[in-house]
Coordinates of C-alpha atoms in Angstrom, one line a residue:
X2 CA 49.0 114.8 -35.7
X3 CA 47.9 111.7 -34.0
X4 CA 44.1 112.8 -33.7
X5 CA 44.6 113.9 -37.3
X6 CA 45.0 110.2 -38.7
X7 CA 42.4 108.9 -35.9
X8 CA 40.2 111.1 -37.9
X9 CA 40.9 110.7 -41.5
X10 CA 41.2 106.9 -40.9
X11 CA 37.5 106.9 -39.0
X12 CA 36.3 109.2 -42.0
X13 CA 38.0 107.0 -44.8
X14 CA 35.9 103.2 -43.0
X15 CA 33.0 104.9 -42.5
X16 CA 32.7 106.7 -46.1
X17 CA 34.0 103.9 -47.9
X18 CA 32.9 101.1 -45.5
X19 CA 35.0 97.9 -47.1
X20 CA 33.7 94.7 -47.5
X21 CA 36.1 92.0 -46.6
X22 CA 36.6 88.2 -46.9
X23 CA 38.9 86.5 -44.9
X24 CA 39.8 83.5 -46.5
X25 CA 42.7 82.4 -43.7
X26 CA 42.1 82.4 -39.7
X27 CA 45.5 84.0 -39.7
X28 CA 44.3 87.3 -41.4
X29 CA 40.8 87.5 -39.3
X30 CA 43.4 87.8 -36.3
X31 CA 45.2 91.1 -38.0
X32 CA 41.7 92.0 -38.9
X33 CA 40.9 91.9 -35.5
X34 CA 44.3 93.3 -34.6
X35 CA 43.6 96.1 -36.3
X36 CA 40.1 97.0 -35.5
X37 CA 38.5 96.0 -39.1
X38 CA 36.8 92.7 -38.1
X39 CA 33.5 94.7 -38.2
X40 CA 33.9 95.2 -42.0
X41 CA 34.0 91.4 -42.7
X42 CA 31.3 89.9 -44.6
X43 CA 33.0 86.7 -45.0
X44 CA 35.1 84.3 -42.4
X45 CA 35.8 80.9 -42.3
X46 CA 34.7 78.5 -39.9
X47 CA 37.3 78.4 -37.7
X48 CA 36.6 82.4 -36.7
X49 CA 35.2 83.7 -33.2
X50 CA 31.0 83.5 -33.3
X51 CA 31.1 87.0 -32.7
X52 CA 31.8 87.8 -36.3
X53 CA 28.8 87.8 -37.8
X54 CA 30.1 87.5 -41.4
X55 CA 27.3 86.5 -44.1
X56 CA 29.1 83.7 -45.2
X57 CA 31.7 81.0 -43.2
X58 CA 33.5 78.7 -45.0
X59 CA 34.0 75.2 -44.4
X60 CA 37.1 73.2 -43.0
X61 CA 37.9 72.6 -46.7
X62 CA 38.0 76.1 -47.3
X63 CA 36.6 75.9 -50.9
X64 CA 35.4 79.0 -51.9
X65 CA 31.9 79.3 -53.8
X66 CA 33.1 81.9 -55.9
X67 CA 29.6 83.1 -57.0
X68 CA 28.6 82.9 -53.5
X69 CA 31.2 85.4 -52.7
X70 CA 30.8 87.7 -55.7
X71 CA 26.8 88.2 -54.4
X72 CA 28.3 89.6 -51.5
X73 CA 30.0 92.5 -53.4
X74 CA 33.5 92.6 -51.0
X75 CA 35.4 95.3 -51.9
X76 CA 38.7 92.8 -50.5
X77 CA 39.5 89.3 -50.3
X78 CA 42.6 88.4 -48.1
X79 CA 44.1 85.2 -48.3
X80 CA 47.2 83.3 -46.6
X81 CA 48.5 81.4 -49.6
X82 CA 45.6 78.2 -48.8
X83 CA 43.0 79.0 -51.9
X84 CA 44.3 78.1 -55.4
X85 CA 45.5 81.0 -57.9
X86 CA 42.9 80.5 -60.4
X87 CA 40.1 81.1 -57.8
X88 CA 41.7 84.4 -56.5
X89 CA 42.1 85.8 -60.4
X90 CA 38.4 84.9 -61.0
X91 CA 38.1 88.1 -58.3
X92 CA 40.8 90.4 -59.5
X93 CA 39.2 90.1 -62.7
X94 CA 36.0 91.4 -61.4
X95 CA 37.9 94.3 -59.7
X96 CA 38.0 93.1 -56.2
X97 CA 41.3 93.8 -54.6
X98 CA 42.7 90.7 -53.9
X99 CA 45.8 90.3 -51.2
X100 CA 47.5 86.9 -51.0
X101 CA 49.8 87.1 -48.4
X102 CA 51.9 83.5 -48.7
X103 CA 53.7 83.3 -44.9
X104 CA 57.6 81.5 -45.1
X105 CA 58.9 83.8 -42.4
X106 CA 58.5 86.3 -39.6
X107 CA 59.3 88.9 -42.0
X108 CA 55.4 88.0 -43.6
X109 CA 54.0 88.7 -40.5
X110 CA 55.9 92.0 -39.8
X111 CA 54.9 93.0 -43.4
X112 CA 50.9 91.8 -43.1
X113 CA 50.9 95.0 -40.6
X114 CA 52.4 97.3 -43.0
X115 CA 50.0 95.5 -45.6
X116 CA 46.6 96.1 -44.1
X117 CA 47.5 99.5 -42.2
X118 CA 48.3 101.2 -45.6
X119 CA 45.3 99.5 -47.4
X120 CA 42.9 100.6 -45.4
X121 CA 44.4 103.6 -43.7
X122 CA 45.2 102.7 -40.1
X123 CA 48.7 103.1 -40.6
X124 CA 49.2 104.7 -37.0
X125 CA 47.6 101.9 -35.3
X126 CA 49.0 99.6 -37.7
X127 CA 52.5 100.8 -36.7
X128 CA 51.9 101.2 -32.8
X129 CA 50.8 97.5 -32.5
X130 CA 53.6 96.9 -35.3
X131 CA 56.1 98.1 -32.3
X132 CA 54.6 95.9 -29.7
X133 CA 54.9 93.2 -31.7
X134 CA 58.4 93.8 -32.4
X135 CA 59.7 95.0 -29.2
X136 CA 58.0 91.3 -27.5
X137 CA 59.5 89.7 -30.6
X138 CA 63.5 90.6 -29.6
X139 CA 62.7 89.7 -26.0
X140 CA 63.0 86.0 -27.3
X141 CA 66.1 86.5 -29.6
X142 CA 68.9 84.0 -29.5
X143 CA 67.6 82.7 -25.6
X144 CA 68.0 79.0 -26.6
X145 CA 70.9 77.0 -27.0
X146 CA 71.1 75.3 -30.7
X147 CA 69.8 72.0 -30.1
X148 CA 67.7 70.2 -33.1
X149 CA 64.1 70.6 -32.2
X150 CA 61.8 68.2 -34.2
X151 CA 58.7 69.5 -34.6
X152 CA 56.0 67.2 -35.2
X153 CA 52.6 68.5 -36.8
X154 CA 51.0 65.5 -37.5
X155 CA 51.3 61.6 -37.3
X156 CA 48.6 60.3 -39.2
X157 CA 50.6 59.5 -42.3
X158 CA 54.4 59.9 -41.0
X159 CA 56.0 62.0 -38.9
X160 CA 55.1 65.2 -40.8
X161 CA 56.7 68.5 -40.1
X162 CA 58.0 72.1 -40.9
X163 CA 61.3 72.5 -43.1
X164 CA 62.8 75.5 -44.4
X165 CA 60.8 78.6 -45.8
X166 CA 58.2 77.9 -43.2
X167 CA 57.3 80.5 -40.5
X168 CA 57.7 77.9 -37.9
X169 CA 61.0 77.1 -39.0
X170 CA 61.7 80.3 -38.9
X171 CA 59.9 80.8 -34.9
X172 CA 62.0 78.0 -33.4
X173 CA 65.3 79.4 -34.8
X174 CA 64.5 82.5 -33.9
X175 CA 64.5 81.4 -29.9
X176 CA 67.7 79.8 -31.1
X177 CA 66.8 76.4 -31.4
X178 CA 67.8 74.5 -34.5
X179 CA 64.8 73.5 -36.9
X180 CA 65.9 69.9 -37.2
X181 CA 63.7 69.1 -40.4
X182 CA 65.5 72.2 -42.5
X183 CA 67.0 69.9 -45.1
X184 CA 63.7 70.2 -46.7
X185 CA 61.5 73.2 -48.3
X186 CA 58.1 73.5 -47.6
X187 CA 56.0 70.7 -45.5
X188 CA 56.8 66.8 -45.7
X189 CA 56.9 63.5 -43.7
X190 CA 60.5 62.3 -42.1
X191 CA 61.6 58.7 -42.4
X192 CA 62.0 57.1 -38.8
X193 CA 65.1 55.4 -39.7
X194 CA 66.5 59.1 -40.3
X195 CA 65.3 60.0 -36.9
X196 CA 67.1 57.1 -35.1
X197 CA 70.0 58.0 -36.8
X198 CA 70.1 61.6 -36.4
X199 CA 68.3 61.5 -33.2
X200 CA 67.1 65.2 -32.3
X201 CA 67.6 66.3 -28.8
X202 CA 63.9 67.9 -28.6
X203 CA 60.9 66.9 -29.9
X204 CA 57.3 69.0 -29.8
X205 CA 54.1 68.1 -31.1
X206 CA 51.8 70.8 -32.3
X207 CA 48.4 68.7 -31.5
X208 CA 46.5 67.2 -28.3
X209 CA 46.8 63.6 -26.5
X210 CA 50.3 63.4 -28.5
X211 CA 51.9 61.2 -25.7
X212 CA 49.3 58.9 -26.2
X213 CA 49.7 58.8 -30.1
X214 CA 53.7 58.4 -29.3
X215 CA 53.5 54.8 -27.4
X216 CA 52.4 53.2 -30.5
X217 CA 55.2 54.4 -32.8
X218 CA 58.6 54.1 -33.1
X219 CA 59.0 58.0 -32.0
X220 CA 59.2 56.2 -28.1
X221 CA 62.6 54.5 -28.8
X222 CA 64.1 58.1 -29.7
X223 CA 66.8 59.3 -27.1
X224 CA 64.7 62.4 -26.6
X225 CA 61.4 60.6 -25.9
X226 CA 63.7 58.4 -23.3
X227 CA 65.2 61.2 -21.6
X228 CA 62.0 63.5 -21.5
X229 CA 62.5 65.6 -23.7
X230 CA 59.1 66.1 -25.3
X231 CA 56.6 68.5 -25.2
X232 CA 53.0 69.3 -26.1
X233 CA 51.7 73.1 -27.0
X234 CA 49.5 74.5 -25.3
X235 CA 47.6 75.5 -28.0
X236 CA 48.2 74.6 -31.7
X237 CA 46.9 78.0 -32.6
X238 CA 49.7 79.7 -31.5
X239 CA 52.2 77.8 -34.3
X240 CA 49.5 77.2 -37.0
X241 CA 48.8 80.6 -37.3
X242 CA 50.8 82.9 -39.0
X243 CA 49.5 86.1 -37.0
X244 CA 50.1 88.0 -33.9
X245 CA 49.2 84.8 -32.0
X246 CA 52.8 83.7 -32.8
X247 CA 54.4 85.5 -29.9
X248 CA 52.3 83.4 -27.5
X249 CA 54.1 80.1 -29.4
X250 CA 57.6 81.4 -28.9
X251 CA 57.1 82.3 -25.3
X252 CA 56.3 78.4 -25.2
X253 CA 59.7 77.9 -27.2
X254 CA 61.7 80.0 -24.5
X255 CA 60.0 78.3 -21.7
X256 CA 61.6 74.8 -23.0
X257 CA 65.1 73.5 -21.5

């Protein structure tokens, strides 16, 4: 049975031979996952060089919509970053257009299920699917529930992940305590909240952080005093809603 699907999935990509655009870095990395990243004819800029789509978008990710349509893609995949009206301008050309918008792990799980039905690779799909699954309960409940402020930027504020976020939803998981989930979404937290509610960890998702820390009020914090901050190894592995994400709770379960 299992040479059976290898077949009729190698026979269905090679008759049919789809055209995709990935318009997230998140859904080149199922692509990948998945053996497809040969079918993409569009990537954006932040993709590996070895992709040799025919068109890369730029960091601001606007899409040239009649640059794309010359292409003739038989799919575009987002990740909920390119604006409705755009993606319609597609579907109403007949392209098949998946927007995939990520606010938990469950949106990860599902992209699997997703592209393996799409374009018939369920049995792969499903066997990394497993893997995926079986690493993800290694890192269930390890943590103690201490407030972990996670820090994504600190250019305008302290800016960071609330609830219906998948990174909310990653440090919970480990069972840490998202300390910024009295918001939806994305925002920016007031110091003054921080020095009152003063989380017990902090972790920035970007390079040279401690650096950017001594000229803010974030160094006063009881955390920052007791060193108790961290740095990611990669911000990749929490900006990404894909398989990468299992690298960025082994981080998480690696943190006292």
């Amino acid at each position: 049975m299992f040479l059976l699907n290898q077949t009729f999935s190698f026979l269905f990509l090679f008759l049919f031979s789809p055209k995709i655009i990935s318009l997230a870095p998140s859904v080149t990395d199922f692509l990948i996952e998945l053996n497809l990243s040969d079918y993409v004819v569009g990537k954006t800029y932040l993709d590996p060089d070895y992709i040799k789509a025919d068109i890369v978008l730029s960091s601001s990710l606007r899409v040239s919509k009649e640059k794309i349509y010359e292409l003739k893609p038989t799919h575009i995949i987002s990740a909920g970053l390119v604006k409705e009206e755009e993606l319609i301008f597609f579907k109403k050309r007949g392209i098949k257009v998946f927007d995939i918008k990520y606010e938990s792990i469950l949106d990860v799980i599902e992209t699997y299920l997703i592209l393996g039905k799409e374009f018939k690779v369920e049995e792969l799909s499903l066997r990394k699917l497993k893997v995926f699954l079986d690493t993800l309960f290694i890192y269930k409940d390890t943590k103690e529930k201490k407030k972990v402020l996670f820090v994504l930027d600190l250019t305008n504020g302290v800016f960071c992940p609330g609830r219906k976020t998948f990174i909310s939803d990653l440090i919970n998981w480990v069972g840490f305590k998202n300390y910024s989930d009295f918001f939806d979404g994305y925002g920016v937290i007031s110091l003054e909240k921080l020095v009152y509610d003063q989380p017990d960890i902090i972790i920035f998702n970007f390079k040279n952080s401690f650096e950017l820390v001594k000229n803010t009020p974030i160094k006063k914090l009881k955390a920052t005093r007791d060193k108790k901050i961290y740095e990611v190894k990669d911000p990749d592995h929490f900006s990404r809603p894909s398989p990468l994400l299992i690298k960025g709770l082994k981080f998480l379960s690696q943190i006292d």
